[in-house]
Each structure stands twice: as structure tokens, then as C-alpha cells.
Amino acid sequence: MTNYHNDLILRMINGEKTERFPVWLMRQAGRILPEYRAIRGKLSGFKELVETPELAAEVTIQPVDILGVDAAIIFSDILVVPEAMGLPYEMIEAKGPYFEKRIRSEADLKTINGTVSAADNLDYVYEAIKITKRELNQRVPLIGFSGAPWTIFCYMVEGEGSKTFSKAKRILYSDPKLAHTLLDQITTVTIAYLKKQIEAGVDIIQIFDSWAGSLSPAAYSEFGTKYVRRICEAINEVPVTVFAKGAYYAREELAALDCQTIGLDWNMDIEESRKIIGMDKTLQGNLDPCVLYSDFASIEKSTKKLLNSFGNRRHIANLGHGVYPDTDPEKVKCFIEAVKAHSIN
Ligand code: CP3
């Protein structure tokens, strides 16, 4: 099916024997590279870059060329889905996302599109994927992604970032029916969106549940995993990775999902996670991104320790969350090189 120069990550996901651990970084596209900022600086802002397929493709490929990662991840954002459903967002410099229109009631729900046709509004993403695939020219696989329904729900209700997500959680406890209706709609649109990304050429799907850690185990089971499960069951064309940040309490439930890889954040011990999740899945992660603030020798040492904790089992080296914007790209390279220098026997 595939004929990549480097298909290490696909072989690892499939549970095949590999010569070393594959490595990439969450949020590797954008954020840290001066080459990204040079392109971004010529535009009106982040959204213009996301919506210009040729440029989105260019910044997707930058980390492959500059950092030497084993996979590319399409340059976009999880927030394109609420926008496609009818809630436009702005990305405010040094602050983050902002939605003027939010969902707080049944009446608000009536104003959005929660059907598969919403995915037709994201042609710029599919076009960026097609261009990226052509320009990558089989060097490495391409990862497509979406937010998990709970994380998207958080932005659609809050309208911006939050420490507690209490406005979003309030709906779970005060009007669970409304919550389930919106989560159901987000799931429907997300599945259609991911299928179109796959048609356009992505090789792997990652689902980011960035705010899973804000819920209790019972609430995550009812409002989180339930919908991630539906996505996993619907996507059979390519392998799926589920990264539920902060959901250490839900690892058993995540292990039962119909997905190939589980992402771990730095709070989750690798060996304990392996025991809970079992041998049938690939794990991904989980170096604390702040380790990349230490000196080169310490980064190498921490990386070796991490790799030793993988044993010779199914694992993709990565950070425990996205790389922070003020990280020195040379430190990132140091991490990547340390992974590449370690062979699996
Ligand atoms: O991984 C990659 O490099 C691919 C691109 C990607 C972006 N966002 C680009 C981006 C991916 C996978 C995302 C996912 C995303 N977006 C998540 C889930 C992952 C996570 O980190 O938890 C979330 C929660 C968002 C929402 C979002 N987008 C926020 C809160 C912000 C502002 C703060 C920040 O992360 O910089 C963004 C903006 C954003 N998305 C930027 C980039 C490169 C920075 C915008 C800029 O260039 O000014």
C-alpha cells in the first residue's frame, strides 16, 4: 500500500519490529521555528496561513526538513471544526482563540450546522493535505487530526481558553441533554471531516482531547470516551491515535477503544501505563516539554532514560504535550537525535 522512504512510524503502529523508535513532536509545525515565523510574518495572521493551502503545506514540511522527524502533521487547528459548524473564531496574538458566538442554550444550537455537510466547509484543509502529500513525495507519512468532541465542546461553550472549563462543565451537570446533543453533533461533523482528510491522503489520524483532565472519571466516561469511541469505530481506513491529556484515570477505558495508539502525557508513568493498557497497543509520548529547557547533556540523559523505559516495546517517542513556543529548536534537535541514536535490539 505504502512506499515511503521512511515508514518507521507506520511499522511501529502496526506492531512490527523496527530498528529504532520513531519520533515526532506534538505542535512541531509552527510555534518554534524561525522559518515558520518568517512565513507567518508576511501574512495578516495565523488564520490566513491555515486557510492558504500552499503555505500550510510549506510549514507542515518544515519540521521534516529542518528537525528530521519521522512524520509530518498537517498545519491546521482543532478550531476549524466549530468554525465549519457556524462559530467563527479569531486567533488573538499572545492570548489565543476567541469566539464571539457561543453555545449556551437550546436556541443557540439551532443556529449551527451539526450535520455532515459542515465538513464541506473545510476544503482548504483537504487541499493543504493534497499539496503536502505531493511535496513530501513519500518521504514520511502525514498525520491528520481533530479535537475530541469534549475539547471542541469546551471551546464552543466557553468561547475561549479557561483554567476550569466551568461554563462547559456547568452544562454537563445542569442540562446533560443539551450537552449530549451538541457532543453528538460535533462527533458527526468530526467523523465526516476525518474521512475527508483520509480521502485527501493522511496516513494516520490523531484525536486531541486536550481538556480531558478537567473531568471526573465518571463524567469523562459519559461525555468524553463515549464520543471518542464512536470516532474510533467509524475510522477504519488508517490507524488512529487517541491523546487524552490528563486522563490518567481513564487509561483502562482508553485501552478498550478501537484505536492503535494511546498518547501519554508526562504525568503517566510509562511502565504503569503499559501494564494498564496491555501489549496490543502502541504508546506515544511522553517527555515533559520543559525538559527541553535544560542543557544538551541533560536532554540526552532524560531522553535515554525515557527510551530505556520503553524497553523494546511498541512506542513512538514524543513529548507529553505540545512543544512550548519559546523552546530552542537546537534543543528539539538534540531530543530527536538522541532518539535516533538509540537502537532497539
Ligand atoms: O501539531 C502541529 O504542529 C500541527 C498544527 C496544530 C496547531 N494547533 C497549530 C497552531 C495542532 C495539532 C493544533 C492543535 C490544537 N489547537 C490543540 C490540541 C493540542 C494541544 O496543544 O492541546 C488545541 C487545544 C488548539 C487550540 C489553540 N490553537 C490554542 C489554545 C492556540 C493559542 C495558543 C497556542 O497554542 O499557540 C492555538 C493557536 C495555534 N495553533 C498556533 C499554532 C501554530 C499558534 C498561532 C500563531 O502562529 O500565532
Coordinates of C-alpha atoms and ligand atoms in Angstrom, one line a residue:
M1 CA 0.0 0.0 0.0
T2 CA 2.7 2.5 1.0
N3 CA 6.1 3.0 -0.4
Y4 CA 7.7 5.5 2.0
H5 CA 11.4 6.2 2.2
N6 CA 10.8 6.2 5.9
D7 CA 7.7 4.3 7.1
L8 CA 9.1 3.6 10.6
I9 CA 6.1 5.1 12.4
L10 CA 3.6 3.0 10.4
R11 CA 5.6 -0.1 11.1
M12 CA 5.7 0.7 14.8
I13 CA 2.0 1.4 14.9
N14 CA 1.4 -2.0 13.3
G15 CA 3.4 -3.7 15.9
E16 CA 6.2 -4.7 13.5
K17 CA 9.8 -5.0 14.7
T18 CA 11.7 -1.8 14.0
E19 CA 15.4 -0.8 14.2
R20 CA 14.7 2.2 16.4
F21 CA 11.8 4.2 17.9
P22 CA 10.1 6.7 15.6
V23 CA 10.0 10.3 16.8
W24 CA 7.9 13.4 16.1
L25 CA 6.6 16.3 18.3
M26 CA 3.1 17.5 19.0
R27 CA 2.8 21.1 17.7
Q28 CA 6.0 20.7 15.7
A29 CA 4.5 22.7 12.8
G30 CA 4.7 26.4 13.7
R31 CA 5.4 27.6 17.2
I32 CA 9.1 27.1 17.4
L33 CA 10.8 27.5 14.0
P34 CA 12.1 30.9 12.8
E35 CA 11.4 29.6 9.3
Y36 CA 7.7 29.4 10.3
R37 CA 7.7 32.9 11.8
A38 CA 9.2 34.3 8.6
I39 CA 6.2 33.0 6.6
R40 CA 3.7 33.9 9.2
G41 CA 5.1 37.4 9.5
K42 CA 4.2 38.2 5.8
L43 CA 0.5 37.4 6.4
S44 CA -2.3 39.0 8.3
G45 CA -2.2 36.2 10.9
F46 CA -2.5 32.6 11.9
K47 CA -5.8 32.1 10.1
E48 CA -4.6 33.3 6.8
L49 CA -1.8 30.7 7.0
V50 CA -4.2 27.9 7.9
E51 CA -6.5 28.9 5.0
T52 CA -3.8 29.2 2.4
P53 CA -3.1 25.6 1.3
E54 CA 0.3 26.2 -0.4
L55 CA 1.7 27.9 2.7
A56 CA 0.1 25.5 5.1
A57 CA 1.8 22.7 3.2
E58 CA 5.1 24.5 3.3
V59 CA 5.0 24.9 7.1
T60 CA 3.9 21.3 7.5
I61 CA 7.0 20.1 5.8
Q62 CA 9.4 22.4 7.6
P63 CA 9.9 20.2 10.6
V64 CA 10.7 17.2 8.3
D65 CA 13.4 19.2 6.5
I66 CA 14.8 21.1 9.5
L67 CA 14.2 18.8 12.5
G68 CA 14.3 15.4 10.8
V69 CA 11.1 14.0 12.4
D70 CA 9.7 10.7 11.2
A71 CA 6.2 12.1 10.5
A72 CA 4.6 15.3 9.4
I73 CA 1.4 16.7 10.9
I74 CA -0.8 18.8 8.8
F75 CA -0.7 22.5 9.8
S76 CA -4.2 23.5 10.8
D77 CA -6.1 23.8 14.1
I78 CA -8.7 21.9 16.0
L79 CA -10.9 25.1 16.0
V80 CA -11.6 24.8 12.2
V81 CA -14.4 22.4 13.2
P82 CA -16.5 24.8 15.3
E83 CA -16.0 27.4 12.6
A84 CA -17.3 25.0 10.0
M85 CA -20.3 24.4 12.2
G86 CA -21.0 28.1 12.3
L87 CA -19.0 29.6 15.1
P88 CA -16.2 31.7 13.6
Y89 CA -13.0 32.1 15.7
E90 CA -10.3 34.7 15.9
M91 CA -6.7 33.9 17.0
I92 CA -5.7 36.8 19.2
E93 CA -1.9 37.5 19.3
A94 CA -0.4 36.4 22.6
K95 CA -3.8 35.5 24.0
G96 CA -5.3 32.6 22.0
P97 CA -8.6 31.7 20.4
Y98 CA -11.7 33.8 20.7
F99 CA -15.3 33.0 19.6
E100 CA -17.8 35.8 19.6
K101 CA -20.8 33.5 19.2
R102 CA -21.0 30.7 21.8
I103 CA -23.4 27.8 22.6
R104 CA -25.2 28.2 25.9
S105 CA -28.8 27.1 25.2
E106 CA -31.1 25.0 23.0
A107 CA -31.8 28.2 21.0
D108 CA -28.1 28.7 20.3
L109 CA -27.9 25.1 19.0
K110 CA -30.5 25.9 16.3
T111 CA -28.2 28.4 14.8
I112 CA -25.4 26.0 13.9
N113 CA -24.9 23.1 11.4
G114 CA -24.3 19.8 13.2
T115 CA -24.6 17.6 10.1
V116 CA -22.0 16.0 7.8
S117 CA -22.4 18.9 5.4
A118 CA -20.4 21.1 7.8
A119 CA -17.3 19.2 6.8
D120 CA -17.7 20.6 3.2
N121 CA -16.7 24.0 4.6
L122 CA -13.1 22.7 5.2
D123 CA -11.9 22.3 1.6
Y124 CA -8.8 24.4 2.4
V125 CA -7.6 21.7 4.8
Y126 CA -8.1 18.9 2.2
E127 CA -6.3 20.9 -0.4
A128 CA -3.4 21.5 2.0
I129 CA -3.2 17.8 2.6
K130 CA -3.1 17.0 -1.1
I131 CA -0.3 19.6 -1.7
T132 CA 1.6 18.3 1.3
K133 CA 1.4 14.7 0.1
R134 CA 2.7 15.7 -3.3
E135 CA 5.5 17.8 -1.9
L136 CA 6.5 15.3 0.8
N137 CA 7.0 12.8 -2.1
Q138 CA 6.8 9.7 0.1
R139 CA 9.5 10.9 2.5
V140 CA 7.4 10.3 5.7
P141 CA 3.8 9.6 6.5
L142 CA 1.4 12.5 7.1
I143 CA -0.7 12.8 10.3
G144 CA -4.2 14.3 10.1
F145 CA -6.1 15.4 13.3
S146 CA -9.1 16.8 15.0
G147 CA -10.0 17.8 18.5
A148 CA -12.0 15.2 20.5
P149 CA -15.7 16.2 20.9
W150 CA -15.3 17.1 24.6
T151 CA -12.4 19.5 23.9
I152 CA -14.3 21.1 21.0
F153 CA -17.4 21.4 23.2
C154 CA -15.3 23.3 25.7
Y155 CA -14.4 26.0 23.1
M156 CA -17.9 26.2 21.7
V157 CA -19.3 26.9 25.1
E158 CA -16.6 28.9 26.7
G159 CA -15.7 30.8 23.6
E160 CA -12.0 31.0 24.7
G161 CA -9.5 29.2 26.9
S162 CA -10.2 28.6 30.5
K163 CA -8.5 27.2 33.6
T164 CA -11.5 25.3 34.9
F165 CA -13.8 25.0 31.9
S166 CA -16.6 25.5 34.4
K167 CA -19.0 27.0 31.9
A168 CA -18.7 23.9 29.7
K169 CA -18.9 21.6 32.7
R170 CA -21.9 23.5 34.0
I171 CA -23.9 22.3 31.0
L172 CA -22.9 18.7 31.7
Y173 CA -24.4 18.9 35.2
S174 CA -27.3 21.4 34.6
D175 CA -28.5 20.3 31.1
P176 CA -27.0 16.9 30.2
K177 CA -29.5 16.5 27.3
L178 CA -28.2 19.7 25.7
A179 CA -24.6 18.5 26.3
H180 CA -25.3 15.2 24.6
T181 CA -27.0 16.8 21.6
L182 CA -24.1 19.1 21.0
L183 CA -21.4 16.4 21.6
D184 CA -23.3 14.1 19.2
Q185 CA -23.3 16.8 16.5
I186 CA -19.6 17.6 17.0
T187 CA -18.9 13.8 16.6
T188 CA -20.9 13.6 13.4
V189 CA -19.1 16.5 11.8
T190 CA -15.7 15.3 13.1
I191 CA -16.2 11.8 11.6
A192 CA -17.1 13.3 8.2
Y193 CA -14.1 15.7 8.5
L194 CA -11.6 12.9 9.3
K195 CA -12.9 10.8 6.5
K196 CA -12.3 13.6 4.1
Q197 CA -8.8 14.1 5.4
I198 CA -8.2 10.4 4.8
E199 CA -9.6 10.7 1.2
A200 CA -7.2 13.6 0.7
G201 CA -4.3 11.5 1.8
V202 CA -3.4 11.4 5.5
D203 CA -1.9 8.2 6.7
I204 CA -2.6 8.4 10.5
I205 CA -5.3 10.2 12.5
Q206 CA -4.7 11.8 15.9
I207 CA -7.5 12.9 18.2
F208 CA -6.5 15.6 20.7
D209 CA -8.6 15.6 23.9
S210 CA -6.6 18.4 25.4
W211 CA -9.1 19.1 28.3
A212 CA -9.9 15.5 29.3
G213 CA -8.1 16.2 32.6
S214 CA -10.8 18.7 33.6
L215 CA -13.4 16.0 34.1
S216 CA -14.0 13.4 36.8
P217 CA -13.7 9.7 35.7
A218 CA -17.5 9.3 35.6
A219 CA -18.1 12.5 33.7
Y220 CA -15.3 11.6 31.2
S221 CA -16.8 8.2 30.6
E222 CA -20.2 9.7 29.9
F223 CA -19.3 12.8 28.0
G224 CA -15.7 12.1 26.7
T225 CA -14.9 8.5 25.9
K226 CA -18.4 7.8 24.7
Y227 CA -17.9 10.1 21.7
V228 CA -14.2 9.3 21.1
R229 CA -15.3 5.6 20.9
R230 CA -17.8 6.5 18.1
I231 CA -15.0 8.2 16.1
C232 CA -12.6 5.2 16.6
E233 CA -15.3 2.8 15.5
A234 CA -16.0 4.9 12.4
I235 CA -12.4 5.3 11.2
N236 CA -11.1 2.0 9.9
E237 CA -9.1 3.3 6.9
V238 CA -6.0 4.4 8.7
P239 CA -4.6 3.9 12.2
V240 CA -5.9 6.2 15.0
T241 CA -4.1 7.7 18.0
V242 CA -6.0 9.0 21.0
F243 CA -4.3 11.6 23.1
A244 CA -6.4 12.4 26.2
K245 CA -4.3 14.9 28.2
G246 CA -4.8 14.5 31.9
A247 CA -6.9 11.3 31.6
Y248 CA -4.6 9.0 33.6
Y249 CA -7.7 7.9 35.4
A250 CA -9.2 6.7 32.2
R251 CA -6.4 4.6 30.8
E252 CA -8.3 1.3 31.2
E253 CA -11.2 2.7 29.3
L254 CA -9.0 4.2 26.6
A255 CA -7.3 0.8 26.3
A256 CA -10.6 -0.7 25.2
L257 CA -11.0 1.8 22.3
D258 CA -10.8 0.6 18.8
C259 CA -7.6 2.5 18.1
Q260 CA -4.0 1.5 17.6
T261 CA -2.1 4.1 19.6
I262 CA -2.6 5.8 23.0
G263 CA -0.8 9.1 23.7
L264 CA 0.6 9.6 27.2
D265 CA 1.3 12.9 29.0
W266 CA 4.2 13.3 31.4
N267 CA 2.0 12.5 34.4
M268 CA 1.5 9.0 33.2
D269 CA 4.3 6.5 34.1
I270 CA 5.3 4.5 31.0
E271 CA 5.6 1.1 32.7
E272 CA 2.5 1.5 34.7
S273 CA 0.6 2.7 31.5
R274 CA 1.9 -0.4 29.7
K275 CA 0.5 -2.6 32.4
I276 CA -2.9 -0.9 32.3
I277 CA -3.1 -0.6 28.5
G278 CA -1.6 -4.0 27.7
M279 CA 0.6 -5.2 24.8
D280 CA -1.9 -4.7 22.0
K281 CA -1.5 -1.0 21.5
T282 CA 1.4 1.3 20.6
L283 CA 2.1 4.0 23.2
Q284 CA 3.2 7.6 22.3
G285 CA 5.0 10.2 24.4
N286 CA 5.8 11.4 27.0
L287 CA 8.8 13.6 27.8
D288 CA 7.9 16.8 29.7
P289 CA 8.2 19.6 27.2
C290 CA 10.0 21.6 29.9
V291 CA 12.9 19.1 29.8
L292 CA 13.8 20.9 26.6
Y293 CA 14.7 24.0 28.7
S294 CA 17.7 22.0 30.2
D295 CA 21.2 21.8 28.8
F296 CA 22.1 19.5 25.9
A297 CA 23.7 16.8 28.1
S298 CA 20.7 16.7 30.4
I299 CA 18.3 16.4 27.5
E300 CA 20.3 13.5 26.2
K301 CA 20.2 11.9 29.6
S302 CA 16.5 12.4 30.1
T303 CA 15.8 11.0 26.6
K304 CA 17.9 7.9 27.2
K305 CA 16.1 7.3 30.4
L306 CA 12.8 7.7 28.6
L307 CA 13.8 5.3 25.8
N308 CA 15.0 2.7 28.3
S309 CA 11.6 2.8 30.0
F310 CA 10.1 1.8 26.6
G311 CA 12.1 -1.5 26.8
N312 CA 11.8 -2.9 23.3
R313 CA 8.1 -2.5 23.1
R314 CA 5.7 -0.6 20.8
H315 CA 6.4 3.0 21.4
I316 CA 6.6 6.3 19.4
A317 CA 8.9 8.9 21.1
N318 CA 7.2 12.3 21.6
L319 CA 6.6 14.9 24.2
G320 CA 3.8 14.7 26.8
H321 CA 2.1 17.7 25.2
G322 CA 2.9 20.2 22.5
V323 CA 6.3 21.8 22.3
Y324 CA 6.3 25.2 24.0
P325 CA 6.7 28.2 21.8
D326 CA 9.9 29.5 23.5
T327 CA 11.8 26.2 23.0
D328 CA 15.2 26.5 21.2
P329 CA 15.0 24.4 18.0
E330 CA 18.5 23.1 18.7
K331 CA 17.3 21.6 21.9
V332 CA 14.4 19.9 20.0
K333 CA 17.0 18.5 17.5
C334 CA 19.0 17.2 20.5
F335 CA 16.0 15.2 21.6
I336 CA 15.3 13.9 18.1
E337 CA 19.0 12.9 17.6
A338 CA 19.1 11.1 20.9
V339 CA 16.1 9.0 19.9
K340 CA 17.6 8.2 16.5
A341 CA 20.9 7.2 18.1
H342 CA 19.2 4.5 20.2
S343 CA 18.8 1.2 18.5
I344 CA 16.3 -1.5 19.5
N345 CA 17.8 -4.9 19.9
Ligands
CP3_1 O1 1.0 19.8 15.7 C1 1.1 20.7 14.9 O2 2.2 21.4 14.8 C2 0.0 20.9 13.8 C3 -0.7 22.2 14.0 C4 -1.6 22.4 15.2 C5 -1.9 23.6 15.7 N1 -2.8 23.5 16.7 C6 -1.3 24.9 15.1 C7 -1.4 26.1 15.9 C8 -2.3 21.4 16.0 C9 -2.2 19.9 16.0 C10 -3.1 22.2 16.9 C11 -4.0 21.6 17.9 C12 -4.6 22.4 18.9 N2 -5.1 23.7 18.8 C13 -5.0 21.9 20.2 C14 -4.8 20.5 20.7 C15 -3.3 20.2 21.0 C16 -2.9 20.8 22.3 O3 -1.9 21.6 22.3 O4 -3.5 20.6 23.4 C17 -5.6 23.0 20.9 C18 -6.1 22.9 22.3 C19 -5.7 24.1 20.0 C20 -6.3 25.4 20.2 C21 -5.4 26.5 20.1 N3 -4.8 26.9 18.9 C22 -4.9 27.4 21.1 C23 -5.2 27.3 22.5 C24 -4.0 28.3 20.5 C25 -3.2 29.5 21.1 C26 -2.0 29.1 21.8 C27 -1.0 28.3 21.0 O5 -1.2 27.0 21.1 O6 -0.2 28.8 20.4 C28 -3.9 28.0 19.1 C29 -3.0 28.6 18.1 C30 -2.1 27.8 17.2 N4 -2.4 26.6 16.7 C31 -0.8 28.2 16.8 C32 -0.4 27.1 16.0 C33 1.0 27.0 15.3 C34 -0.1 29.5 17.2 C35 -0.7 30.6 16.4 C36 0.3 31.6 15.8 O7 1.1 31.2 14.9 O8 0.3 32.7 16.3

